[in-house]
mmCIF file of C-alpha atoms in Angstrom:
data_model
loop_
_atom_site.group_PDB
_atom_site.id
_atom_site.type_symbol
_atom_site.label_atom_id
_atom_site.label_comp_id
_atom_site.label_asym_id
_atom_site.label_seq_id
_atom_site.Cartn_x
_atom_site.Cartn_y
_atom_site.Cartn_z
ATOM 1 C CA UNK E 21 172.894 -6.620 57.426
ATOM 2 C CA UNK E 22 171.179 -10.054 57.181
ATOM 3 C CA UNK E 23 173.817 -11.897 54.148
ATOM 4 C CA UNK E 24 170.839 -14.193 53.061
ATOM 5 C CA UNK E 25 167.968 -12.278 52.770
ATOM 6 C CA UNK E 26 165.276 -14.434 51.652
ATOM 7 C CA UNK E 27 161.820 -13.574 50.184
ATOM 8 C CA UNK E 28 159.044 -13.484 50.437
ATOM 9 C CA UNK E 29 158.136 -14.496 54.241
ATOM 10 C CA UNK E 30 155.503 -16.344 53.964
ATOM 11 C CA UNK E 31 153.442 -17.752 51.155
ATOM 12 C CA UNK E 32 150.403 -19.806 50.697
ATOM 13 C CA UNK E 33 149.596 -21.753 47.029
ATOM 14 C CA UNK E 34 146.082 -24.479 46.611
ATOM 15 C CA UNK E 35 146.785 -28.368 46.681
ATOM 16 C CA UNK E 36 148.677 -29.123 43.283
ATOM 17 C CA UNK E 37 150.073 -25.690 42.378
ATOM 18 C CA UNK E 38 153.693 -24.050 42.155
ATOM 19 C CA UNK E 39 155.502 -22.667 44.991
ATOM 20 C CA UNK E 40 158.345 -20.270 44.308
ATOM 21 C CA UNK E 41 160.939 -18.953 46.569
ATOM 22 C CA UNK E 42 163.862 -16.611 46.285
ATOM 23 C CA UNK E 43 167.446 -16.182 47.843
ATOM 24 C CA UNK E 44 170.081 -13.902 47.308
ATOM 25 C CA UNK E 45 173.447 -13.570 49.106
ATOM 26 C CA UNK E 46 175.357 -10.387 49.115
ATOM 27 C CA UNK E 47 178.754 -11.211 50.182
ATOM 28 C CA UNK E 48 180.089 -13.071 47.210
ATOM 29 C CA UNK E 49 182.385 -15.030 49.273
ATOM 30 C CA UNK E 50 179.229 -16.603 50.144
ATOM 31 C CA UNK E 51 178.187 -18.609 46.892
ATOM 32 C CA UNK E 52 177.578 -21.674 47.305
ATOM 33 C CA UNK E 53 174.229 -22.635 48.375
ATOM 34 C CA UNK E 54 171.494 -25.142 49.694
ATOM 35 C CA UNK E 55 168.013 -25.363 50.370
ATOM 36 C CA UNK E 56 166.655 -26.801 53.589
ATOM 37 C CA UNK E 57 162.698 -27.512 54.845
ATOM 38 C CA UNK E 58 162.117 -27.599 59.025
ATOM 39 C CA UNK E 59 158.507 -28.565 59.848
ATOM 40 C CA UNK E 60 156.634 -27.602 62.935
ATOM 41 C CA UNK E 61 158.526 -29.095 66.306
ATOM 42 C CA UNK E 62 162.167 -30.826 64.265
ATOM 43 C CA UNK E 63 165.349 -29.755 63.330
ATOM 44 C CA UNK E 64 166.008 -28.577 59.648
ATOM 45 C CA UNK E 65 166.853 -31.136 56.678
ATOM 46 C CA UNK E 66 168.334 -30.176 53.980
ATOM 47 C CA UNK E 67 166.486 -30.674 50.294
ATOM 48 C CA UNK E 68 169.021 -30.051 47.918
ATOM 49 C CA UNK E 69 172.472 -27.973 47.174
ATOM 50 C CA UNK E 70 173.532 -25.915 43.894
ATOM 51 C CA UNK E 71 176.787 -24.635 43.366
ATOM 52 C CA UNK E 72 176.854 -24.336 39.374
ATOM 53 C CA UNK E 73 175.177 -21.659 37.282
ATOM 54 C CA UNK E 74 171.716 -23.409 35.848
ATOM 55 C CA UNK E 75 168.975 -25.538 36.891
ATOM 56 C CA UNK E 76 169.388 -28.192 39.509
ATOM 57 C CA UNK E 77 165.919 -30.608 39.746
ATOM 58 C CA UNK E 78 165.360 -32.771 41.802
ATOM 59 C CA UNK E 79 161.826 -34.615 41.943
ATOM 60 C CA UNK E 80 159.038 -32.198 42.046
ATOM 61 C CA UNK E 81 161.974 -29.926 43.433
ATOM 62 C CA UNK E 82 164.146 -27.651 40.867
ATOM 63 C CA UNK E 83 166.618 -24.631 42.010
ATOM 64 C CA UNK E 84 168.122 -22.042 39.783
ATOM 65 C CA UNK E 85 170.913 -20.539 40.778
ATOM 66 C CA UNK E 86 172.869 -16.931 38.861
ATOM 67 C CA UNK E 87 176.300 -16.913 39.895
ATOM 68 C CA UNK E 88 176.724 -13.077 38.673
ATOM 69 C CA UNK E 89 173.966 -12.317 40.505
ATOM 70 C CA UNK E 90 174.460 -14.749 43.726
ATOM 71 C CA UNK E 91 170.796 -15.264 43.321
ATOM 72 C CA UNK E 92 169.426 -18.735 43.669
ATOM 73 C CA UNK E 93 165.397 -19.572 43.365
ATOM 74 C CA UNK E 94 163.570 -22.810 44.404
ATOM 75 C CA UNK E 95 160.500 -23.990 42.686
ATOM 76 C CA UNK E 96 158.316 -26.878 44.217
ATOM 77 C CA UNK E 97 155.830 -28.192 41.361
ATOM 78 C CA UNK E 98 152.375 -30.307 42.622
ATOM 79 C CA UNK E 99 153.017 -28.776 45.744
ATOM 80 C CA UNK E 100 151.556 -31.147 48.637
ATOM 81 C CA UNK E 101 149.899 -30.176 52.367
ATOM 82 C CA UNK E 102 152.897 -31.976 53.423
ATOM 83 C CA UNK E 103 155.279 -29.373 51.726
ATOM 84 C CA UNK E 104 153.519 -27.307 54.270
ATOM 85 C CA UNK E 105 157.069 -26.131 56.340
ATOM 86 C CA UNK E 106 160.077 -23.006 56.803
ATOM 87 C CA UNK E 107 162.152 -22.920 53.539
ATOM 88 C CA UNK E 108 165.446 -21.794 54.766
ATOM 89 C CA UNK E 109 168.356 -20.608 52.053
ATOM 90 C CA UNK E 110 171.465 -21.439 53.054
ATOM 91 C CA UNK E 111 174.890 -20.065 51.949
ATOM 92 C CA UNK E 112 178.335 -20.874 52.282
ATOM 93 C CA UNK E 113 181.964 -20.513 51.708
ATOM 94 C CA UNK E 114 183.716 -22.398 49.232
ATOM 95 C CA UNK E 115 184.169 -26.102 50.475
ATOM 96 C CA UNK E 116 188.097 -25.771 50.073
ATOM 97 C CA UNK E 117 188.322 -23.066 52.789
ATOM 98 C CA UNK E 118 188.908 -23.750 56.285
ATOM 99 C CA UNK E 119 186.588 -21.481 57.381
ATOM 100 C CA UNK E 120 183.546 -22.968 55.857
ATOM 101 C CA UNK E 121 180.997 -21.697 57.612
ATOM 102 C CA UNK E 122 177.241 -21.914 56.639
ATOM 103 C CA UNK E 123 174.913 -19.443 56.901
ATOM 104 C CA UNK E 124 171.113 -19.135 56.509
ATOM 105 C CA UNK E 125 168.321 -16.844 55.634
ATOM 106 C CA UNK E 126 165.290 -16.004 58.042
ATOM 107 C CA UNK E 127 163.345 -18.661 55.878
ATOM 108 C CA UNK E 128 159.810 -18.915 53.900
ATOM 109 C CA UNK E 129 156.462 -20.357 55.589
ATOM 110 C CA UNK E 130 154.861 -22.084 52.712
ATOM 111 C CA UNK E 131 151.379 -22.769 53.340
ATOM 112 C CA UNK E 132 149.863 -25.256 51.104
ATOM 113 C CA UNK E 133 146.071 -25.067 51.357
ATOM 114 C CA UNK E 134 143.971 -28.630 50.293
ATOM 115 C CA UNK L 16 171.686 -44.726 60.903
ATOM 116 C CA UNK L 17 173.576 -41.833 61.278
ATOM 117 C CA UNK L 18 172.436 -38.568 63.556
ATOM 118 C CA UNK L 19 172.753 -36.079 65.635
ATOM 119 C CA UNK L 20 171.126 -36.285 68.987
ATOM 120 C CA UNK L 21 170.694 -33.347 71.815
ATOM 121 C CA UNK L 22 170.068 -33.056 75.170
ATOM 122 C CA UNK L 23 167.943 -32.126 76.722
ATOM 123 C CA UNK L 24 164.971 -31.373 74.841
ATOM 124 C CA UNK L 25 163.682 -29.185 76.650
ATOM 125 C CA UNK L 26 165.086 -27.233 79.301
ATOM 126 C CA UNK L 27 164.185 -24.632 81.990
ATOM 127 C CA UNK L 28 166.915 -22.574 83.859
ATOM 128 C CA UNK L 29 166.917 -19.386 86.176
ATOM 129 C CA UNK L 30 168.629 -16.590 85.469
ATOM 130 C CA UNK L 31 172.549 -16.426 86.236
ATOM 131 C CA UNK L 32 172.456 -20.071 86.347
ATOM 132 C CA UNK L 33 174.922 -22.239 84.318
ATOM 133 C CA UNK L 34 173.091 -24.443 80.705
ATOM 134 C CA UNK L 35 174.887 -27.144 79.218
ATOM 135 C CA UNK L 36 173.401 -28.187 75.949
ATOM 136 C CA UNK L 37 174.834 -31.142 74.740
ATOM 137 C CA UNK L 38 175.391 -32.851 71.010
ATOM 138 C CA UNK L 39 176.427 -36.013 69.466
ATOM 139 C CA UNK L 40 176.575 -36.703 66.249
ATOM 140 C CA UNK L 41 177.110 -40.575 65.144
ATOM 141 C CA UNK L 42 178.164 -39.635 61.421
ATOM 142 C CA UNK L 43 181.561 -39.169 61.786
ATOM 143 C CA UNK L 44 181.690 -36.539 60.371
ATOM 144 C CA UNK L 45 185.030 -33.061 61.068
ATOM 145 C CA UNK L 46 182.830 -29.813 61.440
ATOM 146 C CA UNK L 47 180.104 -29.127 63.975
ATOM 147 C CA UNK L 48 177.910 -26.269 64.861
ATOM 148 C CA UNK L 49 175.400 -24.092 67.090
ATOM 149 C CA UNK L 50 172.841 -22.549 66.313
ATOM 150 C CA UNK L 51 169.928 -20.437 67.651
ATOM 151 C CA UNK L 52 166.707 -19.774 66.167
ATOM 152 C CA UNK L 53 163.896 -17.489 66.774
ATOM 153 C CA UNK L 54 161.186 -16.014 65.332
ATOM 154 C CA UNK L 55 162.286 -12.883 62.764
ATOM 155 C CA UNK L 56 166.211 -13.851 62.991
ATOM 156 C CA UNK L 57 166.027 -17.785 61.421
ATOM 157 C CA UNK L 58 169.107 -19.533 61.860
ATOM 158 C CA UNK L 59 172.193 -17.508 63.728
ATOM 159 C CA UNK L 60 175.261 -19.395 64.139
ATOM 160 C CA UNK L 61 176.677 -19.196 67.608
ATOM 161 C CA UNK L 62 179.904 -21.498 67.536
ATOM 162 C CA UNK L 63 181.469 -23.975 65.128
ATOM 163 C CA UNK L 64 184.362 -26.947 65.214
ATOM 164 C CA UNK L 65 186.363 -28.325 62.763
ATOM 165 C CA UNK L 66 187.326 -31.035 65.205
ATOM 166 C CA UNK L 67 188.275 -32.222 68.408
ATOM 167 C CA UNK L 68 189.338 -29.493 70.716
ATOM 168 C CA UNK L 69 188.473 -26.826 68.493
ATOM 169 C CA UNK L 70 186.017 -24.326 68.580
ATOM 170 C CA UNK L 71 185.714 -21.307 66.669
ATOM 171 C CA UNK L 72 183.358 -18.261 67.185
ATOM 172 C CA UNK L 73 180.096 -17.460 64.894
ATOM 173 C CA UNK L 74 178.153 -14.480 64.266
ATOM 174 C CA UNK L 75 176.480 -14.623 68.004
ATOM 175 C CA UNK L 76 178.932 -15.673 70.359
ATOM 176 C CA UNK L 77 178.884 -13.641 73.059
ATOM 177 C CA UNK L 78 177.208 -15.359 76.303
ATOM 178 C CA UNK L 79 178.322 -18.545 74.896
ATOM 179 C CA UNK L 80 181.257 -21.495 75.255
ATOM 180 C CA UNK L 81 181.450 -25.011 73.512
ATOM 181 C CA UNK L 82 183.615 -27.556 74.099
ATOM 182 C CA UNK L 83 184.772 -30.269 71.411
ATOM 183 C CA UNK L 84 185.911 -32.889 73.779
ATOM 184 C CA UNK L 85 185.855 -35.573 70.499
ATOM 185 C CA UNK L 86 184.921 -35.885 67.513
ATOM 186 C CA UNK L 87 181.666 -36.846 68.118
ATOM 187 C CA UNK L 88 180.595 -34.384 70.990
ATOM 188 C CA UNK L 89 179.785 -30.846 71.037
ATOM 189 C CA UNK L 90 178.498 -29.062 74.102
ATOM 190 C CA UNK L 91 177.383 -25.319 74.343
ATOM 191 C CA UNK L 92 177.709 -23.517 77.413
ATOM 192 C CA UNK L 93 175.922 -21.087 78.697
ATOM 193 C CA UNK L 94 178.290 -19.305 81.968
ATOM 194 C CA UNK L 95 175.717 -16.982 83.423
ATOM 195 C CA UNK L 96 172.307 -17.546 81.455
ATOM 196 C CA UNK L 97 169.903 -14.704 80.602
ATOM 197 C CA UNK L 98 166.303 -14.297 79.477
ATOM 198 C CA UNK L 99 167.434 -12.867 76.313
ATOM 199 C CA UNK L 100 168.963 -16.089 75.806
ATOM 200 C CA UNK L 101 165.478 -17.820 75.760
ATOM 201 C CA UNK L 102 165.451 -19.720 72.452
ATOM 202 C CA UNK L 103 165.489 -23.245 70.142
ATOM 203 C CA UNK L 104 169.090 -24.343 69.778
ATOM 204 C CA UNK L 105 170.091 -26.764 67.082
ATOM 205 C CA UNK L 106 172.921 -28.868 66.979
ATOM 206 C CA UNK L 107 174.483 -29.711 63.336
ATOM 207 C CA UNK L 108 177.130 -31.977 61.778
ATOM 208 C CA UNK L 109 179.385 -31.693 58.303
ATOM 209 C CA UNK L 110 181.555 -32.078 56.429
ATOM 210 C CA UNK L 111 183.329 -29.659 53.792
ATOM 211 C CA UNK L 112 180.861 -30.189 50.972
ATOM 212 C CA UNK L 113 182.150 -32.342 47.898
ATOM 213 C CA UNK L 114 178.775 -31.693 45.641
ATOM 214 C CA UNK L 115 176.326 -32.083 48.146
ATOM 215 C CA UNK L 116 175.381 -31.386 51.548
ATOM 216 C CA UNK L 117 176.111 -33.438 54.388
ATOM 217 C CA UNK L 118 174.838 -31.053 57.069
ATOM 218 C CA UNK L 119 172.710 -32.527 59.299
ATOM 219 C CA UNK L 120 170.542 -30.681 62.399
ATOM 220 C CA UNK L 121 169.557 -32.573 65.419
ATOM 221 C CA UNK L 122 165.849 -32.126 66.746
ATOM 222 C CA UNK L 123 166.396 -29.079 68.614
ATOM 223 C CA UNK L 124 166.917 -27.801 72.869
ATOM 224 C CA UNK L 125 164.044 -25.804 73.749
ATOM 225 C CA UNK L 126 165.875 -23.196 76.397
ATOM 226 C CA UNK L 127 163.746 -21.210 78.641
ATOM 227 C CA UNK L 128 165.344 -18.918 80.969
ATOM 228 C CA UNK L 129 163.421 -17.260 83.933
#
């Protein structure tokens, strides 16, 4: 079972409107998390990271993140046709543990139409 | 500025042949990884490193080596290459997260295997 499932898959919103996307983990050694955008033909780059129950923003970028519920959401306001790209949720272990590996979602295509 | 590079960037290879995909990273920085990513699966790490001459297995390993010769290269190896192994691999560097995320991808090996 995929540990980041991500939703939903894809997503399209007009020129100037609010994107939302969603992220739960379900191992809850696995709660500590980041957002990262790839667009068409590079390598991913992350956005922005929340580890803390609450709101996290960012620019025109704000995450919310429930710790009981190892939920986090991201929320892109005056969305652009260059936020056009694969959202990809990321979670990890905590940053004290050796093992510290990362792991991602299957990602969001947002589609921002002009 | 600091990166991660890979080579090749693209690369075509016959079945039971041997791939080396090859990584540096310029930011100095303890903990690599490999990844693969296709369509329906996003991100699935392959092998990690905490440093040089380590190398510790991910969630995909199997068909897959890597090699931490120093602490700024990272090679993956593939023995006896397959079609299923046809894919976008993606180098990344980091470090154990302090409040943000350092993780960094390179621009991606495009693997074809005939």
């Amino acid at each position: 079972q995929q540990k980041v499932q991500q939703s939903p898959e894809s997503l399209s919103v007009p020129e100037g409107g609010m994107a939302s996307f969603n992220c739960t983990s379900s191992d809850r050694n696995f709660q500590y998390f980041w957002w990262y955008r790839q667009h068409s033909g590079e390598g991913p780059k992350a956005l922005m990271s929340i580890f803390s129950d609450g709101d996290k923003k960012e620019g025109r970028f704000t995450a919310h993140l429930n710790k009981a519920s190892l939920h986090v959401s991201l929320h892109i306001r005056d969305s652009q046709p260059s936020d056009s790209a694969l959202y990809f949720c990321a979670a990890s272990e905590p940053p004290d543990t050796n093992a510290y590996k990362v792991i991602f979602g299957k990602g969001t295509h947002l589609h921002v139409l002009p | 500025e600091a990166a991660v590079t890979q080579s090749p960037r693209n690369k075509v290879a016959v079945t039971g042949g041997k791939v080396t995909l090859s990584c540096n990273q310029t930011n100095n920085h303890n903990n690599m990884y490999w990844y693969r990513q296709d369509t329906g699966h996003g991100l699935r790490l392959i092998h990690y490193s905490y440093g040089a001459g380590s190398t510790e297995k991910g969630d995909i390993p199997d068909g897959y080596k890597a090699s931490r010769p120093s602490q700024e290269n990272f090679s993956l190896i593939l023995e006896l290459a397959t079609p299923s192994q046809t894919s976008v691999y993606f180098c990344a560097s980091g470090e154990r997260a302090r409040g943000d995320s350092d993780y960094t991808f390179g621009s991606g090996t495009r693997l074809l295997v005939i």
